[in-house]
Amino acid sequence: MEPLIELRGVNKHYGTLHVLRDINLTVGRGEVVVVIGPSGSGKSTLCRIINRLETVESGTITLAGRNLPAEGKELARLRAEVGMVFQAFNLFGHKTVLANVMLAPLKVRGQKKDKAQARALDLLERVGLADQAAKYPAQLSGGQQQRVAIARALAMDPEALLFDEPTSALDPEMISEVLEVMRQLAQEGMTMVVVTHEMGFARSAANRVVFMAEGQIVEDRTPEEFFTAPESDRAKDFLSKILKH
Ligand SMILES: Nc1ncnc2c1ncn2[C@@H]1O[C@H](COP(=O)(O)OP(=O)(O)O)[C@@H](O)[C@H]1O
Ligand SMILES: [Mg+2]
């Protein structure tokens, strides 16, 4: 499999806190990698350094074999190739759903309005929200807003999508509609790194599960192997807690 995202020997500190310790991770094109682990283990930081929202002190991060530059135009271009969906939807409240999805293609890519609008409507259709295009984010449910955020990320035609706990802020009845859209993207071959506590999604949609603890990747295995026979005590302990309720 062709590697799309590669991290080699990556280290990151916040002050004296060593949040990422010698991270080696390869995500192949079309692969879905679910990242799980206790709170504070470095999952969000991992997403943020892949997208260069944070810098690292050592190691390399490459996207399709190209080094991710620390700044400049090249960084902006490469960053657009990796979309990110956060726990908080971060939509612009004063813009319609349609305008939110069109914004980056218009501003960053300089697309023509007609083209950006047609594409945005296609994407809203894909996430089941074509009929909500003229509304404002506050008029939508949390699940709908998160689906708009996914459409917005797709509007830049990213090579990969990073999801940082995309359903953690949602009411239970809205979680499945978002996971369903993500599952569909996975089936269509989108390369995805997904931080989530949704173990059903990990089991059914992930090619690999990466388990993190204290800034390290402790296990990196198929969901089948990970859930039926976790190797480390930390993973066993984590699974027993998370699967109990
Ligand atoms: N901007 C920051 N400044 C200082 N410490 C941070 C910052 N962001 C995260 N941390 C700390 O880094 C560690 C890893 O955080 P994070 O990557 O958010 O973990 P997770 O997403 O797994 O809960 C935590 O101890 C957290 O408190
Ligand atoms: Mg986090």
PDB file of C-alpha atoms and ligand atoms in Angstrom:
ATOM      1  CA  MET A   1       0.000   0.000   0.000  1.00  0.00           C
ATOM      2  CA  GLU A   2       1.234   3.474  -0.883  1.00  0.00           C
ATOM      3  CA  PRO A   3       1.984   5.468   2.301  1.00  0.00           C
ATOM      4  CA  LEU A   4       0.097   8.759   2.355  1.00  0.00           C
ATOM      5  CA  ILE A   5       0.887  10.115   5.820  1.00  0.00           C
ATOM      6  CA  GLU A   6       4.180   9.163   7.464  1.00  0.00           C
ATOM      7  CA  LEU A   7       5.509  10.184  10.861  1.00  0.00           C
ATOM      8  CA  ARG A   8       9.032   9.172  11.795  1.00  0.00           C
ATOM      9  CA  GLY A   9      10.565   9.734  15.229  1.00  0.00           C
ATOM     10  CA  VAL A  10       8.257  12.606  16.061  1.00  0.00           C
ATOM     11  CA  ASN A  11       8.634  14.308  19.443  1.00  0.00           C
ATOM     12  CA  LYS A  12       6.631  17.150  20.901  1.00  0.00           C
ATOM     13  CA  HIS A  13       6.793  18.917  24.268  1.00  0.00           C
ATOM     14  CA  TYR A  14       4.559  21.459  25.911  1.00  0.00           C
ATOM     15  CA  GLY A  15       7.038  23.033  28.300  1.00  0.00           C
ATOM     16  CA  THR A  16       8.406  20.116  30.282  1.00  0.00           C
ATOM     17  CA  LEU A  17       5.516  17.827  29.317  1.00  0.00           C
ATOM     18  CA  HIS A  18       6.607  15.272  26.710  1.00  0.00           C
ATOM     19  CA  VAL A  19       3.282  14.867  24.877  1.00  0.00           C
ATOM     20  CA  LEU A  20       4.431  12.865  21.838  1.00  0.00           C
ATOM     21  CA  ARG A  21       7.271  10.387  22.314  1.00  0.00           C
ATOM     22  CA  ASP A  22       9.046   8.988  19.289  1.00  0.00           C
ATOM     23  CA  ILE A  23       5.920   8.561  17.232  1.00  0.00           C
ATOM     24  CA  ASN A  24       6.200   6.353  14.146  1.00  0.00           C
ATOM     25  CA  LEU A  25       3.025   6.019  12.175  1.00  0.00           C
ATOM     26  CA  THR A  26       2.227   5.247   8.569  1.00  0.00           C
ATOM     27  CA  VAL A  27      -1.224   5.722   7.111  1.00  0.00           C
ATOM     28  CA  GLY A  28      -1.648   4.175   3.690  1.00  0.00           C
ATOM     29  CA  ARG A  29      -3.751   5.716   0.958  1.00  0.00           C
ATOM     30  CA  GLY A  30      -7.359   4.678   1.479  1.00  0.00           C
ATOM     31  CA  GLU A  31      -6.700   3.415   4.974  1.00  0.00           C
ATOM     32  CA  VAL A  32      -8.864   4.204   8.002  1.00  0.00           C
ATOM     33  CA  VAL A  33      -6.885   4.434  11.237  1.00  0.00           C
ATOM     34  CA  VAL A  34      -8.788   4.844  14.486  1.00  0.00           C
ATOM     35  CA  VAL A  35      -6.819   6.377  17.346  1.00  0.00           C
ATOM     36  CA  ILE A  36      -7.983   5.620  20.849  1.00  0.00           C
ATOM     37  CA  GLY A  37      -6.558   6.113  24.316  1.00  0.00           C
ATOM     38  CA  PRO A  38      -7.150   7.802  27.632  1.00  0.00           C
ATOM     39  CA  SER A  39      -7.713  11.533  27.959  1.00  0.00           C
ATOM     40  CA  GLY A  40      -4.422  13.418  27.854  1.00  0.00           C
ATOM     41  CA  SER A  41      -2.560  10.677  25.964  1.00  0.00           C
ATOM     42  CA  GLY A  42      -1.774  12.964  23.021  1.00  0.00           C
ATOM     43  CA  LYS A  43      -4.460  12.054  20.474  1.00  0.00           C
ATOM     44  CA  SER A  44      -5.478  15.639  19.648  1.00  0.00           C
ATOM     45  CA  THR A  45      -1.861  16.737  19.528  1.00  0.00           C
ATOM     46  CA  LEU A  46      -1.178  13.935  17.047  1.00  0.00           C
ATOM     47  CA  CYS A  47      -3.918  15.275  14.755  1.00  0.00           C
ATOM     48  CA  ARG A  48      -2.708  18.824  15.163  1.00  0.00           C
ATOM     49  CA  ILE A  49       0.899  18.077  14.268  1.00  0.00           C
ATOM     50  CA  ILE A  50      -0.150  16.086  11.191  1.00  0.00           C
ATOM     51  CA  ASN A  51      -1.966  19.209  10.030  1.00  0.00           C
ATOM     52  CA  ARG A  52       0.858  21.473  11.210  1.00  0.00           C
ATOM     53  CA  LEU A  53      -1.423  23.344  13.558  1.00  0.00           C
ATOM     54  CA  GLU A  54       1.430  22.621  15.986  1.00  0.00           C
ATOM     55  CA  THR A  55       5.139  22.318  15.332  1.00  0.00           C
ATOM     56  CA  VAL A  56       7.301  19.391  16.418  1.00  0.00           C
ATOM     57  CA  GLU A  57      10.809  19.412  17.876  1.00  0.00           C
ATOM     58  CA  SER A  58      12.189  16.401  16.091  1.00  0.00           C
ATOM     59  CA  GLY A  59      11.241  13.826  13.536  1.00  0.00           C
ATOM     60  CA  THR A  60       9.633  14.107  10.126  1.00  0.00           C
ATOM     61  CA  ILE A  61       6.083  14.296   8.875  1.00  0.00           C
ATOM     62  CA  THR A  62       5.542  13.584   5.196  1.00  0.00           C
ATOM     63  CA  LEU A  63       2.459  13.662   3.037  1.00  0.00           C
ATOM     64  CA  ALA A  64       2.668  11.506  -0.085  1.00  0.00           C
ATOM     65  CA  GLY A  65       6.441  11.541   0.309  1.00  0.00           C
ATOM     66  CA  ARG A  66       6.741  15.317   0.575  1.00  0.00           C
ATOM     67  CA  ASN A  67       8.049  16.883   3.753  1.00  0.00           C
ATOM     68  CA  LEU A  68       5.548  19.116   5.484  1.00  0.00           C
ATOM     69  CA  PRO A  69       7.158  22.545   5.581  1.00  0.00           C
ATOM     70  CA  ALA A  70       6.889  24.517   8.808  1.00  0.00           C
ATOM     71  CA  GLU A  71       5.433  27.633   7.194  1.00  0.00           C
ATOM     72  CA  GLY A  72       4.734  29.558   4.031  1.00  0.00           C
ATOM     73  CA  LYS A  73       2.710  29.042   0.881  1.00  0.00           C
ATOM     74  CA  GLU A  74       3.731  25.433   0.476  1.00  0.00           C
ATOM     75  CA  LEU A  75       2.412  24.735   3.967  1.00  0.00           C
ATOM     76  CA  ALA A  76      -0.957  26.324   3.150  1.00  0.00           C
ATOM     77  CA  ARG A  77      -1.194  24.158   0.054  1.00  0.00           C
ATOM     78  CA  LEU A  78      -0.260  20.957   1.838  1.00  0.00           C
ATOM     79  CA  ARG A  79      -2.512  21.763   4.776  1.00  0.00           C
ATOM     80  CA  ALA A  80      -5.437  22.050   2.372  1.00  0.00           C
ATOM     81  CA  GLU A  81      -4.709  18.479   1.341  1.00  0.00           C
ATOM     82  CA  VAL A  82      -5.498  17.232   4.834  1.00  0.00           C
ATOM     83  CA  GLY A  83      -8.938  18.274   6.025  1.00  0.00           C
ATOM     84  CA  MET A  84      -9.789  18.357   9.693  1.00  0.00           C
ATOM     85  CA  VAL A  85     -13.071  17.868  11.538  1.00  0.00           C
ATOM     86  CA  PHE A  86     -13.112  18.872  15.196  1.00  0.00           C
ATOM     87  CA  GLN A  87     -15.303  18.062  18.164  1.00  0.00           C
ATOM     88  CA  ALA A  88     -16.614  21.643  18.030  1.00  0.00           C
ATOM     89  CA  PHE A  89     -18.018  22.207  14.558  1.00  0.00           C
ATOM     90  CA  ASN A  90     -16.488  25.689  14.143  1.00  0.00           C
ATOM     91  CA  LEU A  91     -18.960  26.812  11.492  1.00  0.00           C
ATOM     92  CA  PHE A  92     -19.380  30.528  10.828  1.00  0.00           C
ATOM     93  CA  GLY A  93     -22.656  31.457  12.513  1.00  0.00           C
ATOM     94  CA  HIS A  94     -23.358  34.486  10.347  1.00  0.00           C
ATOM     95  CA  LYS A  95     -23.017  32.535   7.119  1.00  0.00           C
ATOM     96  CA  THR A  96     -25.499  30.069   5.640  1.00  0.00           C
ATOM     97  CA  VAL A  97     -24.715  26.381   5.478  1.00  0.00           C
ATOM     98  CA  LEU A  98     -24.037  26.722   1.754  1.00  0.00           C
ATOM     99  CA  ALA A  99     -21.740  29.730   2.276  1.00  0.00           C
ATOM    100  CA  ASN A 100     -19.808  27.839   4.956  1.00  0.00           C
ATOM    101  CA  VAL A 101     -19.092  24.989   2.545  1.00  0.00           C
ATOM    102  CA  MET A 102     -18.192  27.360  -0.321  1.00  0.00           C
ATOM    103  CA  LEU A 103     -15.912  29.597   1.716  1.00  0.00           C
ATOM    104  CA  ALA A 104     -12.535  27.856   1.478  1.00  0.00           C
ATOM    105  CA  PRO A 105     -12.795  26.963  -2.228  1.00  0.00           C
ATOM    106  CA  LEU A 106     -13.627  30.632  -2.931  1.00  0.00           C
ATOM    107  CA  LYS A 107     -11.035  32.213  -0.639  1.00  0.00           C
ATOM    108  CA  VAL A 108      -8.181  29.725  -0.620  1.00  0.00           C
ATOM    109  CA  ARG A 109      -8.537  28.175  -4.067  1.00  0.00           C
ATOM    110  CA  GLY A 110      -9.931  31.215  -5.831  1.00  0.00           C
ATOM    111  CA  GLN A 111     -12.672  29.123  -7.438  1.00  0.00           C
ATOM    112  CA  LYS A 112     -15.437  30.766  -9.437  1.00  0.00           C
ATOM    113  CA  LYS A 113     -18.650  31.231  -7.479  1.00  0.00           C
ATOM    114  CA  ASP A 114     -20.790  29.036  -9.763  1.00  0.00           C
ATOM    115  CA  LYS A 115     -18.365  26.165  -9.582  1.00  0.00           C
ATOM    116  CA  ALA A 116     -17.925  26.415  -5.797  1.00  0.00           C
ATOM    117  CA  GLN A 117     -21.682  26.559  -5.289  1.00  0.00           C
ATOM    118  CA  ALA A 118     -22.426  23.561  -7.500  1.00  0.00           C
ATOM    119  CA  ARG A 119     -19.776  21.522  -5.720  1.00  0.00           C
ATOM    120  CA  ALA A 120     -21.004  22.645  -2.268  1.00  0.00           C
ATOM    121  CA  LEU A 121     -24.552  21.580  -3.138  1.00  0.00           C
ATOM    122  CA  ASP A 122     -23.251  18.192  -4.308  1.00  0.00           C
ATOM    123  CA  LEU A 123     -21.418  17.730  -1.036  1.00  0.00           C
ATOM    124  CA  LEU A 124     -24.415  18.772   1.042  1.00  0.00           C
ATOM    125  CA  GLU A 125     -26.442  16.233  -0.897  1.00  0.00           C
ATOM    126  CA  ARG A 126     -23.830  13.623  -0.076  1.00  0.00           C
ATOM    127  CA  VAL A 127     -24.110  14.262   3.663  1.00  0.00           C
ATOM    128  CA  GLY A 128     -27.909  14.365   3.407  1.00  0.00           C
ATOM    129  CA  LEU A 129     -28.355  18.102   3.892  1.00  0.00           C
ATOM    130  CA  ALA A 130     -29.131  19.562   0.487  1.00  0.00           C
ATOM    131  CA  ASP A 131     -32.452  20.830   1.844  1.00  0.00           C
ATOM    132  CA  GLN A 132     -30.701  22.772   4.653  1.00  0.00           C
ATOM    133  CA  ALA A 133     -28.373  24.786   2.403  1.00  0.00           C
ATOM    134  CA  ALA A 134     -30.045  28.157   2.982  1.00  0.00           C
ATOM    135  CA  LYS A 135     -30.234  27.828   6.763  1.00  0.00           C
ATOM    136  CA  TYR A 136     -27.819  29.173   9.366  1.00  0.00           C
ATOM    137  CA  PRO A 137     -25.825  26.789  11.551  1.00  0.00           C
ATOM    138  CA  ALA A 138     -27.823  27.652  14.696  1.00  0.00           C
ATOM    139  CA  GLN A 139     -30.993  26.417  12.979  1.00  0.00           C
ATOM    140  CA  LEU A 140     -29.476  22.930  12.608  1.00  0.00           C
ATOM    141  CA  SER A 141     -29.029  20.125  15.115  1.00  0.00           C
ATOM    142  CA  GLY A 142     -25.542  19.250  16.328  1.00  0.00           C
ATOM    143  CA  GLY A 143     -25.455  16.180  14.122  1.00  0.00           C
ATOM    144  CA  GLN A 144     -26.433  18.221  11.092  1.00  0.00           C
ATOM    145  CA  GLN A 145     -23.814  20.871  11.904  1.00  0.00           C
ATOM    146  CA  GLN A 146     -21.121  18.220  12.131  1.00  0.00           C
ATOM    147  CA  ARG A 147     -22.196  16.840   8.751  1.00  0.00           C
ATOM    148  CA  VAL A 148     -21.877  20.371   7.332  1.00  0.00           C
ATOM    149  CA  ALA A 149     -18.374  20.513   8.828  1.00  0.00           C
ATOM    150  CA  ILE A 150     -17.547  17.268   7.001  1.00  0.00           C
ATOM    151  CA  ALA A 151     -18.914  18.676   3.727  1.00  0.00           C
ATOM    152  CA  ARG A 152     -16.837  21.798   4.293  1.00  0.00           C
ATOM    153  CA  ALA A 153     -13.687  19.722   4.774  1.00  0.00           C
ATOM    154  CA  LEU A 154     -14.470  17.717   1.611  1.00  0.00           C
ATOM    155  CA  ALA A 155     -14.932  20.909  -0.410  1.00  0.00           C
ATOM    156  CA  MET A 156     -11.156  21.326  -0.536  1.00  0.00           C
ATOM    157  CA  ASP A 157     -10.772  17.870  -2.091  1.00  0.00           C
ATOM    158  CA  PRO A 158      -8.400  16.713   0.620  1.00  0.00           C
ATOM    159  CA  GLU A 159      -6.235  13.648   0.182  1.00  0.00           C
ATOM    160  CA  ALA A 160      -6.947  12.712   3.778  1.00  0.00           C
ATOM    161  CA  LEU A 161      -9.312  13.686   6.569  1.00  0.00           C
ATOM    162  CA  LEU A 162      -8.503  13.906  10.269  1.00  0.00           C
ATOM    163  CA  PHE A 163     -11.364  13.623  12.750  1.00  0.00           C
ATOM    164  CA  ASP A 164     -10.782  14.608  16.381  1.00  0.00           C
ATOM    165  CA  GLU A 165     -13.636  13.174  18.442  1.00  0.00           C
ATOM    166  CA  PRO A 166     -16.247  14.274  15.890  1.00  0.00           C
ATOM    167  CA  THR A 167     -19.174  12.852  17.847  1.00  0.00           C
ATOM    168  CA  SER A 168     -18.132  13.640  21.415  1.00  0.00           C
ATOM    169  CA  ALA A 169     -20.173  16.827  21.630  1.00  0.00           C
ATOM    170  CA  LEU A 170     -23.314  15.244  20.178  1.00  0.00           C
ATOM    171  CA  ASP A 171     -26.444  13.919  21.797  1.00  0.00           C
ATOM    172  CA  PRO A 172     -26.617  10.125  21.505  1.00  0.00           C
ATOM    173  CA  GLU A 173     -29.356  10.099  18.867  1.00  0.00           C
ATOM    174  CA  MET A 174     -27.206  12.230  16.541  1.00  0.00           C
ATOM    175  CA  ILE A 175     -24.033  10.208  16.760  1.00  0.00           C
ATOM    176  CA  SER A 176     -25.066   7.538  14.281  1.00  0.00           C
ATOM    177  CA  GLU A 177     -25.950   9.960  11.481  1.00  0.00           C
ATOM    178  CA  VAL A 178     -22.422  11.387  11.633  1.00  0.00           C
ATOM    179  CA  LEU A 179     -20.771   7.968  11.894  1.00  0.00           C
ATOM    180  CA  GLU A 180     -22.829   6.845   8.905  1.00  0.00           C
ATOM    181  CA  VAL A 181     -21.407   9.655   6.759  1.00  0.00           C
ATOM    182  CA  MET A 182     -17.896   8.754   7.938  1.00  0.00           C
ATOM    183  CA  ARG A 183     -18.484   5.082   7.211  1.00  0.00           C
ATOM    184  CA  GLN A 184     -19.590   5.974   3.694  1.00  0.00           C
ATOM    185  CA  LEU A 185     -16.447   8.076   3.151  1.00  0.00           C
ATOM    186  CA  ALA A 186     -14.335   5.163   4.346  1.00  0.00           C
ATOM    187  CA  GLN A 187     -16.047   2.844   1.884  1.00  0.00           C
ATOM    188  CA  GLU A 188     -15.403   5.312  -0.919  1.00  0.00           C
ATOM    189  CA  GLY A 189     -11.696   5.058  -0.177  1.00  0.00           C
ATOM    190  CA  MET A 190     -11.024   8.267   1.738  1.00  0.00           C
ATOM    191  CA  THR A 191      -7.872   8.121   3.851  1.00  0.00           C
ATOM    192  CA  MET A 192      -8.945   8.856   7.411  1.00  0.00           C
ATOM    193  CA  VAL A 193      -7.403   9.244  10.856  1.00  0.00           C
ATOM    194  CA  VAL A 194     -10.198   9.169  13.397  1.00  0.00           C
ATOM    195  CA  VAL A 195      -9.861   9.873  17.109  1.00  0.00           C
ATOM    196  CA  THR A 196     -12.996   8.438  18.653  1.00  0.00           C
ATOM    197  CA  HIS A 197     -14.429   6.533  21.583  1.00  0.00           C
ATOM    198  CA  GLU A 198     -16.988   4.905  19.299  1.00  0.00           C
ATOM    199  CA  MET A 199     -15.767   1.342  19.478  1.00  0.00           C
ATOM    200  CA  GLY A 200     -18.492   0.113  17.115  1.00  0.00           C
ATOM    201  CA  PHE A 201     -17.121   2.416  14.435  1.00  0.00           C
ATOM    202  CA  ALA A 202     -13.564   1.255  15.164  1.00  0.00           C
ATOM    203  CA  ARG A 203     -14.577  -2.382  14.832  1.00  0.00           C
ATOM    204  CA  SER A 204     -16.589  -1.971  11.663  1.00  0.00           C
ATOM    205  CA  ALA A 205     -14.789   0.754   9.718  1.00  0.00           C
ATOM    206  CA  ALA A 206     -11.145   0.801  10.777  1.00  0.00           C
ATOM    207  CA  ASN A 207      -8.321  -1.002   9.031  1.00  0.00           C
ATOM    208  CA  ARG A 208      -6.131  -0.395  12.079  1.00  0.00           C
ATOM    209  CA  VAL A 209      -6.514   0.697  15.664  1.00  0.00           C
ATOM    210  CA  VAL A 210      -3.754   2.778  17.199  1.00  0.00           C
ATOM    211  CA  PHE A 211      -3.813   2.811  20.992  1.00  0.00           C
ATOM    212  CA  MET A 212      -1.998   5.716  22.651  1.00  0.00           C
ATOM    213  CA  ALA A 213      -0.985   6.175  26.260  1.00  0.00           C
ATOM    214  CA  GLU A 214       1.202   8.901  27.741  1.00  0.00           C
ATOM    215  CA  GLY A 215       2.341  10.194  24.371  1.00  0.00           C
ATOM    216  CA  GLN A 216       3.330   6.832  22.948  1.00  0.00           C
ATOM    217  CA  ILE A 217       1.799   4.486  20.441  1.00  0.00           C
ATOM    218  CA  VAL A 218       1.412   1.378  22.551  1.00  0.00           C
ATOM    219  CA  GLU A 219      -0.444  -0.797  20.046  1.00  0.00           C
ATOM    220  CA  ASP A 220      -1.019  -0.527  16.306  1.00  0.00           C
ATOM    221  CA  ARG A 221      -3.031  -3.513  15.086  1.00  0.00           C
ATOM    222  CA  THR A 222      -6.153  -4.608  13.279  1.00  0.00           C
ATOM    223  CA  PRO A 223      -9.405  -3.954  15.185  1.00  0.00           C
ATOM    224  CA  GLU A 224     -10.001  -7.700  15.339  1.00  0.00           C
ATOM    225  CA  GLU A 225      -6.639  -8.298  17.047  1.00  0.00           C
ATOM    226  CA  PHE A 226      -6.877  -5.259  19.260  1.00  0.00           C
ATOM    227  CA  PHE A 227     -10.350  -5.884  20.616  1.00  0.00           C
ATOM    228  CA  THR A 228     -10.089  -9.636  21.029  1.00  0.00           C
ATOM    229  CA  ALA A 229      -6.525  -9.831  22.314  1.00  0.00           C
ATOM    230  CA  PRO A 230      -5.008  -6.513  23.437  1.00  0.00           C
ATOM    231  CA  GLU A 231      -1.357  -7.070  24.323  1.00  0.00           C
ATOM    232  CA  SER A 232      -0.521  -4.312  26.773  1.00  0.00           C
ATOM    233  CA  ASP A 233      -1.884  -3.923  30.281  1.00  0.00           C
ATOM    234  CA  ARG A 234      -2.724  -0.310  29.512  1.00  0.00           C
ATOM    235  CA  ALA A 235      -4.897  -1.288  26.556  1.00  0.00           C
ATOM    236  CA  LYS A 236      -6.571  -4.057  28.558  1.00  0.00           C
ATOM    237  CA  ASP A 237      -7.282  -1.635  31.370  1.00  0.00           C
ATOM    238  CA  PHE A 238      -8.602   1.019  28.965  1.00  0.00           C
ATOM    239  CA  LEU A 239     -10.847  -1.441  27.143  1.00  0.00           C
ATOM    240  CA  SER A 240     -12.283  -2.871  30.333  1.00  0.00           C
ATOM    241  CA  LYS A 241     -13.278   0.646  31.409  1.00  0.00           C
ATOM    242  CA  ILE A 242     -14.677   1.781  28.093  1.00  0.00           C
ATOM    243  CA  LEU A 243     -16.553  -1.417  27.282  1.00  0.00           C
ATOM    244  CA  LYS A 244     -18.157  -1.682  30.702  1.00  0.00           C
ATOM    245  CA  HIS A 245     -20.775   0.975  30.075  1.00  0.00           C
TER     246      HIS A 245
HETATM  247  N1  LIG B   1      -1.587  23.963  24.126  1.00  0.00           N
HETATM  248  C1  LIG B   1      -1.197  23.206  25.158  1.00  0.00           C
HETATM  249  N2  LIG B   1      -0.365  23.681  26.101  1.00  0.00           N
HETATM  250  C2  LIG B   1       0.053  22.918  27.127  1.00  0.00           C
HETATM  251  N3  LIG B   1      -0.306  21.633  27.307  1.00  0.00           N
HETATM  252  C3  LIG B   1      -1.130  21.098  26.406  1.00  0.00           C
HETATM  253  C4  LIG B   1      -1.632  21.840  25.304  1.00  0.00           C
HETATM  254  N4  LIG B   1      -2.439  21.031  24.569  1.00  0.00           N
HETATM  255  C5  LIG B   1      -2.463  19.850  25.205  1.00  0.00           C
HETATM  256  N5  LIG B   1      -1.671  19.873  26.298  1.00  0.00           N
HETATM  257  C6  LIG B   1      -1.416  18.747  27.200  1.00  0.00           C
HETATM  258  O1  LIG B   1      -0.827  17.723  26.419  1.00  0.00           O
HETATM  259  C7  LIG B   1      -1.309  16.451  26.814  1.00  0.00           C
HETATM  260  C8  LIG B   1      -1.932  15.769  25.613  1.00  0.00           C
HETATM  261  O2  LIG B   1      -3.098  16.490  25.250  1.00  0.00           O
HETATM  262  P1  LIG B   1      -4.043  16.056  24.059  1.00  0.00           P
HETATM  263  O3  LIG B   1      -3.241  15.824  22.837  1.00  0.00           O
HETATM  264  O4  LIG B   1      -5.129  17.060  23.999  1.00  0.00           O
HETATM  265  O5  LIG B   1      -4.586  14.652  24.595  1.00  0.00           O
HETATM  266  P2  LIG B   1      -5.918  13.849  24.207  1.00  0.00           P
HETATM  267  O6  LIG B   1      -6.466  14.433  22.953  1.00  0.00           O
HETATM  268  O7  LIG B   1      -5.468  12.438  24.062  1.00  0.00           O
HETATM  269  O8  LIG B   1      -6.851  14.006  25.365  1.00  0.00           O
HETATM  270  C9  LIG B   1      -2.275  16.692  27.963  1.00  0.00           C
HETATM  271  O9  LIG B   1      -1.580  16.497  29.177  1.00  0.00           O
HETATM  272  C10 LIG B   1      -2.670  18.136  27.782  1.00  0.00           C
HETATM  273  O10 LIG B   1      -3.029  18.714  29.013  1.00  0.00           O
HETATM  274 MG    MG B   2      -8.319  15.248  22.500  1.00  0.00          MG
END
